[in-house]
PDB file of N, CA and C in Angstrom:
ATOM      1  N   MET A   1     188.843 213.669  65.915  1.00 48.00           N
ATOM      2  CA  MET A   1     188.942 215.058  66.313  1.00 48.00           C
ATOM      3  C   MET A   1     187.832 215.884  65.668  1.00 48.00           C
ATOM      4  N   ARG A   2     187.569 215.628  64.400  1.00 56.00           N
ATOM      5  CA  ARG A   2     186.523 216.379  63.711  1.00 56.00           C
ATOM      6  C   ARG A   2     185.175 215.725  63.916  1.00 56.00           C
ATOM      7  N   ASN A   3     184.164 216.544  63.936  1.00 59.00           N
ATOM      8  CA  ASN A   3     182.796 216.045  63.969  1.00 59.00           C
ATOM      9  C   ASN A   3     182.066 216.655  62.783  1.00 59.00           C
ATOM     10  N   PRO A   4     181.975 215.914  61.671  1.00 56.00           N
ATOM     11  CA  PRO A   4     181.383 216.487  60.463  1.00 56.00           C
ATOM     12  C   PRO A   4     179.907 216.814  60.606  1.00 56.00           C
ATOM     13  N   ASN A   5     179.269 216.280  61.626  1.00 65.00           N
ATOM     14  CA  ASN A   5     177.844 216.523  61.805  1.00 65.00           C
ATOM     15  C   ASN A   5     177.543 217.706  62.712  1.00 65.00           C
ATOM     16  N   SER A   6     178.577 218.396  63.187  1.00 86.00           N
ATOM     17  CA  SER A   6     178.311 219.511  64.094  1.00 86.00           C
ATOM     18  C   SER A   6     177.734 220.684  63.308  1.00 86.00           C
ATOM     19  N   LEU A   7     176.690 221.219  63.846  1.00 89.00           N
ATOM     20  CA  LEU A   7     175.937 222.273  63.183  1.00 89.00           C
ATOM     21  C   LEU A   7     175.871 223.487  64.095  1.00 89.00           C
ATOM     22  N   ILE A   8     176.069 224.658  63.527  1.00 90.00           N
ATOM     23  CA  ILE A   8     175.948 225.900  64.280  1.00 90.00           C
ATOM     24  C   ILE A   8     174.643 226.554  63.858  1.00 90.00           C
ATOM     25  N   ILE A   9     173.857 226.920  64.840  1.00 92.00           N
ATOM     26  CA  ILE A   9     172.586 227.590  64.579  1.00 92.00           C
ATOM     27  C   ILE A   9     172.698 229.002  65.130  1.00 92.00           C
ATOM     28  N   LEU A  10     172.499 229.973  64.261  1.00 92.00           N
ATOM     29  CA  LEU A  10     172.575 231.375  64.656  1.00 92.00           C
ATOM     30  C   LEU A  10     171.219 232.013  64.395  1.00 92.00           C
ATOM     31  N   LYS A  11     170.590 232.447  65.476  1.00 95.00           N
ATOM     32  CA  LYS A  11     169.279 233.082  65.351  1.00 95.00           C
ATOM     33  C   LYS A  11     169.305 234.386  66.143  1.00 95.00           C
ATOM     34  N   ILE A  12     168.997 235.471  65.458  1.00 96.00           N
ATOM     35  CA  ILE A  12     168.955 236.784  66.099  1.00 96.00           C
ATOM     36  C   ILE A  12     167.541 237.321  65.963  1.00 96.00           C
ATOM     37  N   GLU A  13     166.969 237.658  67.107  1.00 95.00           N
ATOM     38  CA  GLU A  13     165.607 238.191  67.123  1.00 95.00           C
ATOM     39  C   GLU A  13     165.609 239.590  67.719  1.00 95.00           C
ATOM     40  N   GLU A  14     164.738 240.404  67.190  1.00 96.00           N
ATOM     41  CA  GLU A  14     164.541 241.747  67.725  1.00 96.00           C
ATOM     42  C   GLU A  14     163.309 241.701  68.622  1.00 96.00           C
ATOM     43  N   SER A  15     163.414 242.310  69.789  1.00 94.00           N
ATOM     44  CA  SER A  15     162.260 242.363  70.693  1.00 94.00           C
ATOM     45  C   SER A  15     162.274 243.697  71.434  1.00 94.00           C
ATOM     46  N   TYR A  16     161.157 244.001  72.051  1.00 91.00           N
ATOM     47  CA  TYR A  16     161.021 245.246  72.803  1.00 91.00           C
ATOM     48  C   TYR A  16     160.507 244.947  74.200  1.00 91.00           C
ATOM     49  N   VAL A  17     161.057 245.646  75.174  1.00 90.00           N
ATOM     50  CA  VAL A  17     160.637 245.468  76.564  1.00 90.00           C
ATOM     51  C   VAL A  17     159.192 245.918  76.746  1.00 90.00           C
ATOM     52  N   LYS A  18     158.822 247.005  76.097  1.00 91.00           N
ATOM     53  CA  LYS A  18     157.470 247.553  76.261  1.00 91.00           C
ATOM     54  C   LYS A  18     156.406 246.724  75.551  1.00 91.00           C
ATOM     55  N   ASN A  19     156.800 245.943  74.566  1.00 92.00           N
ATOM     56  CA  ASN A  19     155.847 245.110  73.835  1.00 92.00           C
ATOM     57  C   ASN A  19     156.402 243.689  73.783  1.00 92.00           C
ATOM     58  N   THR A  20     156.068 242.894  74.786  1.00 90.00           N
ATOM     59  CA  THR A  20     156.622 241.544  74.893  1.00 90.00           C
ATOM     60  C   THR A  20     156.120 240.603  73.805  1.00 90.00           C
ATOM     61  N   ASP A  21     155.055 240.959  73.117  1.00 92.00           N
ATOM     62  CA  ASP A  21     154.538 240.114  72.033  1.00 92.00           C
ATOM     63  C   ASP A  21     155.320 240.301  70.728  1.00 92.00           C
ATOM     64  N   TYR A  22     156.066 241.385  70.628  1.00 94.00           N
ATOM     65  CA  TYR A  22     156.789 241.671  69.388  1.00 94.00           C
ATOM     66  C   TYR A  22     158.079 240.864  69.322  1.00 94.00           C
ATOM     67  N   ARG A  23     158.256 240.161  68.231  1.00 93.00           N
ATOM     68  CA  ARG A  23     159.489 239.425  67.966  1.00 93.00           C
ATOM     69  C   ARG A  23     159.684 239.377  66.456  1.00 93.00           C
ATOM     70  N   ALA A  24     160.763 239.916  65.993  1.00 95.00           N
ATOM     71  CA  ALA A  24     161.081 239.861  64.563  1.00 95.00           C
ATOM     72  C   ALA A  24     162.402 239.112  64.390  1.00 95.00           C
ATOM     73  N   VAL A  25     162.390 238.096  63.563  1.00 95.00           N
ATOM     74  CA  VAL A  25     163.603 237.330  63.297  1.00 95.00           C
ATOM     75  C   VAL A  25     164.447 238.110  62.292  1.00 95.00           C
ATOM     76  N   LEU A  26     165.620 238.522  62.735  1.00 96.00           N
ATOM     77  CA  LEU A  26     166.526 239.274  61.872  1.00 96.00           C
ATOM     78  C   LEU A  26     167.474 238.356  61.112  1.00 96.00           C
ATOM     79  N   CYS A  27     167.785 237.232  61.719  1.00 95.00           N
ATOM     80  CA  CYS A  27     168.729 236.294  61.109  1.00 95.00           C
ATOM     81  C   CYS A  27     168.427 234.904  61.655  1.00 95.00           C
ATOM     82  N   ASP A  28     168.370 233.929  60.786  1.00 95.00           N
ATOM     83  CA  ASP A  28     168.155 232.540  61.197  1.00 95.00           C
ATOM     84  C   ASP A  28     168.890 231.653  60.206  1.00 95.00           C
ATOM     85  N   VAL A  29     170.122 231.299  60.540  1.00 93.00           N
ATOM     86  CA  VAL A  29     170.941 230.494  59.635  1.00 93.00           C
ATOM     87  C   VAL A  29     171.509 229.282  60.359  1.00 93.00           C
ATOM     88  N   ARG A  30     171.779 228.267  59.576  1.00 92.00           N
ATOM     89  CA  ARG A  30     172.398 227.038  60.076  1.00 92.00           C
ATOM     90  C   ARG A  30     173.537 226.695  59.132  1.00 92.00           C
ATOM     91  N   PHE A  31     174.666 226.331  59.697  1.00 88.00           N
ATOM     92  CA  PHE A  31     175.785 225.935  58.855  1.00 88.00           C
ATOM     93  C   PHE A  31     176.689 225.000  59.638  1.00 88.00           C
ATOM     94  N   GLU A  32     177.464 224.215  58.903  1.00 88.00           N
ATOM     95  CA  GLU A  32     178.383 223.274  59.535  1.00 88.00           C
ATOM     96  C   GLU A  32     179.552 224.037  60.152  1.00 88.00           C
ATOM     97  N   SER A  33     179.992 223.567  61.291  1.00 86.00           N
ATOM     98  CA  SER A  33     181.097 224.235  61.987  1.00 86.00           C
ATOM     99  C   SER A  33     182.361 224.241  61.141  1.00 86.00           C
ATOM    100  N   GLU A  34     182.562 223.215  60.341  1.00 87.00           N
ATOM    101  CA  GLU A  34     183.772 223.154  59.514  1.00 87.00           C
ATOM    102  C   GLU A  34     183.835 224.329  58.536  1.00 87.00           C
ATOM    103  N   ILE A  35     182.683 224.760  58.026  1.00 87.00           N
ATOM    104  CA  ILE A  35     182.653 225.910  57.116  1.00 87.00           C
ATOM    105  C   ILE A  35     183.118 227.167  57.848  1.00 87.00           C
ATOM    106  N   LEU A  36     182.613 227.374  59.059  1.00 87.00           N
ATOM    107  CA  LEU A  36     183.012 228.538  59.851  1.00 87.00           C
ATOM    108  C   LEU A  36     184.503 228.498  60.166  1.00 87.00           C
ATOM    109  N   PHE A  37     184.991 227.347  60.652  1.00 88.00           N
ATOM    110  CA  PHE A  37     186.395 227.237  61.029  1.00 88.00           C
ATOM    111  C   PHE A  37     187.312 227.415  59.823  1.00 88.00           C
ATOM    112  N   THR A  38     186.902 226.909  58.673  1.00 90.00           N
ATOM    113  CA  THR A  38     187.691 227.067  57.453  1.00 90.00           C
ATOM    114  C   THR A  38     187.775 228.533  57.049  1.00 90.00           C
ATOM    115  N   GLN A  39     186.671 229.255  57.173  1.00 91.00           N
ATOM    116  CA  GLN A  39     186.668 230.678  56.830  1.00 91.00           C
ATOM    117  C   GLN A  39     187.525 231.490  57.805  1.00 91.00           C
ATOM    118  N   ILE A  40     187.443 231.171  59.082  1.00 91.00           N
ATOM    119  CA  ILE A  40     188.278 231.864  60.077  1.00 91.00           C
ATOM    120  C   ILE A  40     189.749 231.602  59.783  1.00 91.00           C
ATOM    121  N   PHE A  41     190.081 230.332  59.513  1.00 92.00           N
ATOM    122  CA  PHE A  41     191.465 229.980  59.197  1.00 92.00           C
ATOM    123  C   PHE A  41     191.950 230.723  57.958  1.00 92.00           C
ATOM    124  N   SER A  42     191.132 230.764  56.916  1.00 92.00           N
ATOM    125  CA  SER A  42     191.521 231.455  55.677  1.00 92.00           C
ATOM    126  C   SER A  42     191.806 232.929  55.937  1.00 92.00           C
ATOM    127  N   SER A  43     190.992 233.541  56.767  1.00 92.00           N
ATOM    128  CA  SER A  43     191.193 234.945  57.114  1.00 92.00           C
ATOM    129  C   SER A  43     192.502 235.136  57.880  1.00 92.00           C
ATOM    130  N   LEU A  44     192.753 234.270  58.857  1.00 92.00           N
ATOM    131  CA  LEU A  44     193.997 234.357  59.630  1.00 92.00           C
ATOM    132  C   LEU A  44     195.212 234.098  58.747  1.00 92.00           C
ATOM    133  N   GLU A  45     195.088 233.124  57.845  1.00 92.00           N
ATOM    134  CA  GLU A  45     196.207 232.805  56.956  1.00 92.00           C
ATOM    135  C   GLU A  45     196.522 233.987  56.037  1.00 92.00           C
ATOM    136  N   LYS A  46     195.487 234.658  55.567  1.00 91.00           N
ATOM    137  CA  LYS A  46     195.688 235.835  54.714  1.00 91.00           C
ATOM    138  C   LYS A  46     196.402 236.943  55.496  1.00 91.00           C
ATOM    139  N   MET A  47     195.984 237.164  56.747  1.00 89.00           N
ATOM    140  CA  MET A  47     196.640 238.183  57.578  1.00 89.00           C
ATOM    141  C   MET A  47     198.090 237.807  57.860  1.00 89.00           C
ATOM    142  N   TYR A  48     198.337 236.513  58.136  1.00 89.00           N
ATOM    143  CA  TYR A  48     199.704 236.052  58.404  1.00 89.00           C
ATOM    144  C   TYR A  48     200.575 236.250  57.167  1.00 89.00           C
ATOM    145  N   THR A  49     200.043 235.908  55.995  1.00 90.00           N
ATOM    146  CA  THR A  49     200.788 236.065  54.748  1.00 90.00           C
ATOM    147  C   THR A  49     201.059 237.535  54.455  1.00 90.00           C
ATOM    148  N   GLN A  50     200.079 238.371  54.716  1.00 90.00           N
ATOM    149  CA  GLN A  50     200.208 239.797  54.413  1.00 90.00           C
ATOM    150  C   GLN A  50     201.120 240.531  55.398  1.00 90.00           C
ATOM    151  N   PHE A  51     200.994 240.238  56.687  1.00 86.00           N
ATOM    152  CA  PHE A  51     201.706 241.006  57.708  1.00 86.00           C
ATOM    153  C   PHE A  51     202.821 240.244  58.411  1.00 86.00           C
ATOM    154  N   GLY A  52     202.679 238.927  58.559  1.00 86.00           N
ATOM    155  CA  GLY A  52     203.591 238.169  59.400  1.00 86.00           C
ATOM    156  C   GLY A  52     203.186 238.330  60.855  1.00 86.00           C
ATOM    157  N   LEU A  53     203.886 237.658  61.748  1.00 82.00           N
ATOM    158  CA  LEU A  53     203.515 237.695  63.163  1.00 82.00           C
ATOM    159  C   LEU A  53     203.840 239.043  63.798  1.00 82.00           C
ATOM    160  N   VAL A  54     205.052 239.517  63.613  1.00 85.00           N
ATOM    161  CA  VAL A  54     205.469 240.776  64.218  1.00 85.00           C
ATOM    162  C   VAL A  54     204.912 241.958  63.431  1.00 85.00           C
ATOM    163  N   GLY A  55     204.900 241.846  62.114  1.00 86.00           N
ATOM    164  CA  GLY A  55     204.381 242.920  61.274  1.00 86.00           C
ATOM    165  C   GLY A  55     202.926 243.229  61.566  1.00 86.00           C
ATOM    166  N   TYR A  56     202.170 242.208  61.954  1.00 85.00           N
ATOM    167  CA  TYR A  56     200.763 242.417  62.313  1.00 85.00           C
ATOM    168  C   TYR A  56     200.669 243.374  63.488  1.00 85.00           C
ATOM    169  N   LYS A  57     201.484 243.142  64.502  1.00 83.00           N
ATOM    170  CA  LYS A  57     201.496 244.001  65.690  1.00 83.00           C
ATOM    171  C   LYS A  57     201.938 245.415  65.324  1.00 83.00           C
ATOM    172  N   MET A  58     202.893 245.518  64.416  1.00 85.00           N
ATOM    173  CA  MET A  58     203.402 246.826  64.023  1.00 85.00           C
ATOM    174  C   MET A  58     202.389 247.590  63.158  1.00 85.00           C
ATOM    175  N   ALA A  59     201.549 246.864  62.438  1.00 82.00           N
ATOM    176  CA  ALA A  59     200.570 247.497  61.551  1.00 82.00           C
ATOM    177  C   ALA A  59     199.323 247.970  62.299  1.00 82.00           C
ATOM    178  N   TRP A  60     199.029 247.343  63.412  1.00 78.00           N
ATOM    179  CA  TRP A  60     197.818 247.678  64.163  1.00 78.00           C
ATOM    180  C   TRP A  60     198.214 248.180  65.541  1.00 78.00           C
ATOM    181  N   GLU A  61     197.504 249.168  66.013  1.00 74.00           N
ATOM    182  CA  GLU A  61     197.842 249.745  67.316  1.00 74.00           C
ATOM    183  C   GLU A  61     197.524 248.811  68.472  1.00 74.00           C
ATOM    184  N   VAL A  62     196.491 248.039  68.309  1.00 76.00           N
ATOM    185  CA  VAL A  62     196.073 247.159  69.401  1.00 76.00           C
ATOM    186  C   VAL A  62     196.061 245.717  68.912  1.00 76.00           C
ATOM    187  N   GLY A  63     196.455 244.825  69.775  1.00 79.00           N
ATOM    188  CA  GLY A  63     196.319 243.405  69.485  1.00 79.00           C
ATOM    189  C   GLY A  63     197.523 242.779  68.816  1.00 79.00           C
ATOM    190  N   ASN A  64     197.684 241.513  69.093  1.00 83.00           N
ATOM    191  CA  ASN A  64     198.716 240.693  68.487  1.00 83.00           C
ATOM    192  C   ASN A  64     198.059 239.713  67.531  1.00 83.00           C
ATOM    193  N   PHE A  65     198.851 239.179  66.622  1.00 84.00           N
ATOM    194  CA  PHE A  65     198.325 238.154  65.735  1.00 84.00           C
ATOM    195  C   PHE A  65     197.970 236.934  66.588  1.00 84.00           C
ATOM    196  N   PRO A  66     196.782 236.382  66.424  1.00 89.00           N
ATOM    197  CA  PRO A  66     196.358 235.237  67.250  1.00 89.00           C
ATOM    198  C   PRO A  66     197.001 233.935  66.770  1.00 89.00           C
ATOM    199  N   VAL A  67     198.310 233.830  66.992  1.00 88.00           N
ATOM    200  CA  VAL A  67     199.068 232.706  66.445  1.00 88.00           C
ATOM    201  C   VAL A  67     198.612 231.364  67.020  1.00 88.00           C
ATOM    202  N   ALA A  68     198.285 231.312  68.296  1.00 88.00           N
ATOM    203  CA  ALA A  68     197.847 230.038  68.883  1.00 88.00           C
ATOM    204  C   ALA A  68     196.562 229.557  68.222  1.00 88.00           C
ATOM    205  N   GLU A  69     195.608 230.454  68.050  1.00 90.00           N
ATOM    206  CA  GLU A  69     194.343 230.079  67.419  1.00 90.00           C
ATOM    207  C   GLU A  69     194.570 229.670  65.965  1.00 90.00           C
ATOM    208  N   PHE A  70     195.461 230.384  65.282  1.00 90.00           N
ATOM    209  CA  PHE A  70     195.796 230.068  63.896  1.00 90.00           C
ATOM    210  C   PHE A  70     196.356 228.652  63.794  1.00 90.00           C
ATOM    211  N   LEU A  71     197.299 228.313  64.673  1.00 91.00           N
ATOM    212  CA  LEU A  71     197.921 226.990  64.629  1.00 91.00           C
ATOM    213  C   LEU A  71     196.945 225.887  65.027  1.00 91.00           C
ATOM    214  N   ILE A  72     196.099 226.152  66.007  1.00 90.00           N
ATOM    215  CA  ILE A  72     195.113 225.147  66.425  1.00 90.00           C
ATOM    216  C   ILE A  72     194.132 224.866  65.293  1.00 90.00           C
ATOM    217  N   LEU A  73     193.640 225.911  64.631  1.00 91.00           N
ATOM    218  CA  LEU A  73     192.733 225.715  63.491  1.00 91.00           C
ATOM    219  C   LEU A  73     193.431 225.009  62.336  1.00 91.00           C
ATOM    220  N   LYS A  74     194.667 225.395  62.058  1.00 92.00           N
ATOM    221  CA  LYS A  74     195.411 224.769  60.960  1.00 92.00           C
ATOM    222  C   LYS A  74     195.636 223.290  61.259  1.00 92.00           C
ATOM    223  N   ALA A  75     195.993 222.973  62.480  1.00 92.00           N
ATOM    224  CA  ALA A  75     196.183 221.571  62.868  1.00 92.00           C
ATOM    225  C   ALA A  75     194.882 220.798  62.723  1.00 92.00           C
ATOM    226  N   TRP A  76     193.782 221.413  63.109  1.00 90.00           N
ATOM    227  CA  TRP A  76     192.470 220.764  63.009  1.00 90.00           C
ATOM    228  C   TRP A  76     192.117 220.506  61.545  1.00 90.00           C
ATOM    229  N   LEU A  77     192.331 221.500  60.686  1.00 89.00           N
ATOM    230  CA  LEU A  77     191.966 221.364  59.274  1.00 89.00           C
ATOM    231  C   LEU A  77     192.840 220.362  58.529  1.00 89.00           C
ATOM    232  N   PHE A  78     194.101 220.237  58.934  1.00 90.00           N
ATOM    233  CA  PHE A  78     195.027 219.355  58.231  1.00 90.00           C
ATOM    234  C   PHE A  78     195.319 218.065  59.002  1.00 90.00           C
ATOM    235  N   ASP A  79     194.518 217.787  60.027  1.00 90.00           N
ATOM    236  CA  ASP A  79     194.705 216.584  60.851  1.00 90.00           C
ATOM    237  C   ASP A  79     196.160 216.434  61.308  1.00 90.00           C
ATOM    238  N   PHE A  80     196.716 217.525  61.782  1.00 91.00           N
ATOM    239  CA  PHE A  80     198.093 217.566  62.262  1.00 91.00           C
ATOM    240  C   PHE A  80     198.079 217.364  63.772  1.00 91.00           C
ATOM    241  N   ASN A  81     198.895 216.455  64.258  1.00 88.00           N
ATOM    242  CA  ASN A  81     198.924 216.129  65.682  1.00 88.00           C
ATOM    243  C   ASN A  81     199.660 217.218  66.465  1.00 88.00           C
ATOM    244  N   LEU A  82     198.926 217.908  67.326  1.00 83.00           N
ATOM    245  CA  LEU A  82     199.517 218.955  68.169  1.00 83.00           C
ATOM    246  C   LEU A  82     199.476 218.564  69.644  1.00 83.00           C
ATOM    247  N   ASP A  83     199.584 217.291  69.926  1.00 82.00           N
ATOM    248  CA  ASP A  83     199.536 216.851  71.319  1.00 82.00           C
ATOM    249  C   ASP A  83     200.697 217.440  72.110  1.00 82.00           C
ATOM    250  N   ALA A  84     200.413 217.745  73.347  1.00 77.00           N
ATOM    251  CA  ALA A  84     201.437 218.313  74.226  1.00 77.00           C
ATOM    252  C   ALA A  84     202.464 217.249  74.590  1.00 77.00           C
ATOM    253  N   GLU A  85     203.682 217.713  74.824  1.00 74.00           N
ATOM    254  CA  GLU A  85     204.744 216.818  75.265  1.00 74.00           C
ATOM    255  C   GLU A  85     204.495 216.415  76.705  1.00 74.00           C
ATOM    256  N   LYS A  86     205.055 215.294  77.092  1.00 71.00           N
ATOM    257  CA  LYS A  86     204.972 214.906  78.497  1.00 71.00           C
ATOM    258  C   LYS A  86     205.959 215.765  79.272  1.00 71.00           C
ATOM    259  N   CYS A  87     205.468 216.378  80.321  1.00 66.00           N
ATOM    260  CA  CYS A  87     206.323 217.244  81.141  1.00 66.00           C
ATOM    261  C   CYS A  87     206.748 216.499  82.396  1.00 66.00           C
ATOM    262  N   CYS A  88     207.905 216.863  82.869  1.00 65.00           N
ATOM    263  CA  CYS A  88     208.387 216.232  84.095  1.00 65.00           C
ATOM    264  C   CYS A  88     207.896 216.974  85.329  1.00 65.00           C
ATOM    265  N   GLU A  89     207.092 217.991  85.128  1.00 63.00           N
ATOM    266  CA  GLU A  89     206.604 218.783  86.255  1.00 63.00           C
ATOM    267  C   GLU A  89     205.326 218.181  86.814  1.00 63.00           C
ATOM    268  N   VAL A  90     205.041 218.503  88.051  1.00 66.00           N
ATOM    269  CA  VAL A  90     203.848 217.964  88.695  1.00 66.00           C
ATOM    270  C   VAL A  90     202.591 218.754  88.351  1.00 66.00           C
ATOM    271  N   ASP A  91     202.770 219.991  87.913  1.00 64.00           N
ATOM    272  CA  ASP A  91     201.616 220.819  87.571  1.00 64.00           C
ATOM    273  C   ASP A  91     201.004 220.350  86.260  1.00 64.00           C
ATOM    274  N   GLU A  92     199.766 219.871  86.329  1.00 65.00           N
ATOM    275  CA  GLU A  92     199.107 219.362  85.132  1.00 65.00           C
ATOM    276  C   GLU A  92     198.729 220.467  84.167  1.00 65.00           C
ATOM    277  N   TRP A  93     198.600 221.687  84.634  1.00 62.00           N
ATOM    278  CA  TRP A  93     198.191 222.785  83.758  1.00 62.00           C
ATOM    279  C   TRP A  93     199.291 223.195  82.803  1.00 62.00           C
ATOM    280  N   ARG A  94     200.508 222.784  83.081  1.00 67.00           N
ATOM    281  CA  ARG A  94     201.613 223.120  82.177  1.00 67.00           C
ATOM    282  C   ARG A  94     201.635 222.121  81.032  1.00 67.00           C
ATOM    283  N   ARG A  95     201.281 222.606  79.870  1.00 73.00           N
ATOM    284  CA  ARG A  95     201.277 221.762  78.681  1.00 73.00           C
ATOM    285  C   ARG A  95     202.089 222.484  77.618  1.00 73.00           C
ATOM    286  N   LYS A  96     202.998 221.779  77.019  1.00 78.00           N
ATOM    287  CA  LYS A  96     203.831 222.397  75.989  1.00 78.00           C
ATOM    288  C   LYS A  96     203.817 221.536  74.744  1.00 78.00           C
ATOM    289  N   VAL A  97     203.583 222.185  73.632  1.00 82.00           N
ATOM    290  CA  VAL A  97     203.702 221.520  72.343  1.00 82.00           C
ATOM    291  C   VAL A  97     205.119 221.787  71.856  1.00 82.00           C
ATOM    292  N   SER A  98     205.721 220.796  71.263  1.00 83.00           N
ATOM    293  CA  SER A  98     207.083 220.939  70.756  1.00 83.00           C
ATOM    294  C   SER A  98     207.185 222.140  69.817  1.00 83.00           C
ATOM    295  N   SER A  99     208.192 222.967  70.042  1.00 84.00           N
ATOM    296  CA  SER A  99     208.409 224.129  69.168  1.00 84.00           C
ATOM    297  C   SER A  99     208.648 223.688  67.731  1.00 84.00           C
ATOM    298  N   ASN A 100     209.326 222.554  67.563  1.00 87.00           N
ATOM    299  CA  ASN A 100     209.555 222.036  66.209  1.00 87.00           C
ATOM    300  C   ASN A 100     208.234 221.722  65.513  1.00 87.00           C
ATOM    301  N   LYS A 101     207.285 221.158  66.252  1.00 88.00           N
ATOM    302  CA  LYS A 101     205.966 220.873  65.681  1.00 88.00           C
ATOM    303  C   LYS A 101     205.252 222.168  65.310  1.00 88.00           C
ATOM    304  N   GLU A 102     205.352 223.160  66.181  1.00 88.00           N
ATOM    305  CA  GLU A 102     204.702 224.446  65.907  1.00 88.00           C
ATOM    306  C   GLU A 102     205.277 225.097  64.655  1.00 88.00           C
ATOM    307  N   PHE A 103     206.612 225.087  64.527  1.00 90.00           N
ATOM    308  CA  PHE A 103     207.237 225.680  63.338  1.00 90.00           C
ATOM    309  C   PHE A 103     206.924 224.873  62.083  1.00 90.00           C
ATOM    310  N   GLU A 104     206.895 223.553  62.221  1.00 90.00           N
ATOM    311  CA  GLU A 104     206.538 222.702  61.078  1.00 90.00           C
ATOM    312  C   GLU A 104     205.130 223.035  60.589  1.00 90.00           C
ATOM    313  N   LEU A 105     204.212 223.175  61.520  1.00 89.00           N
ATOM    314  CA  LEU A 105     202.833 223.505  61.171  1.00 89.00           C
ATOM    315  C   LEU A 105     202.742 224.912  60.591  1.00 89.00           C
ATOM    316  N   LEU A 106     203.457 225.852  61.168  1.00 88.00           N
ATOM    317  CA  LEU A 106     203.445 227.228  60.678  1.00 88.00           C
ATOM    318  C   LEU A 106     203.952 227.301  59.239  1.00 88.00           C
ATOM    319  N   ASN A 107     204.972 226.508  58.924  1.00 88.00           N
ATOM    320  CA  ASN A 107     205.574 226.526  57.585  1.00 88.00           C
ATOM    321  C   ASN A 107     204.857 225.632  56.581  1.00 88.00           C
ATOM    322  N   MET A 108     203.931 224.820  57.050  1.00 86.00           N
ATOM    323  CA  MET A 108     203.203 223.922  56.157  1.00 86.00           C
ATOM    324  C   MET A 108     202.348 224.741  55.192  1.00 86.00           C
ATOM    325  N   LYS A 109     202.457 224.425  53.919  1.00 83.00           N
ATOM    326  CA  LYS A 109     201.667 225.130  52.900  1.00 83.00           C
ATOM    327  C   LYS A 109     200.265 224.553  52.851  1.00 83.00           C
ATOM    328  N   SER A 110     199.295 225.449  52.719  1.00 74.00           N
ATOM    329  CA  SER A 110     197.913 224.963  52.647  1.00 74.00           C
ATOM    330  C   SER A 110     197.428 224.939  51.223  1.00 74.00           C
TER     331      SER A 110
END
């Protein structure tokens, strides 16, 4: 599931329409994707600990806590199997992860 060799390259350049020769590099960084995902997860975990799922919505006027993204990142970081259950429906787009697995992952201490 993990690819330790995946690298994210972020390069931001400033340019002008009137002067096509002008290019100034404002940012040029490279980092492993695992570092980024770990930082995002840590931020989400801090928000979850501070506000909770419903409290987050009550504290902010817009937006819900991104619980699905939080659980997917947590599963990725802890090698937790979040495979969908087999459904008896014919629609392949319907995928459900066991609620017990979701709660187990949510309650897992990091």
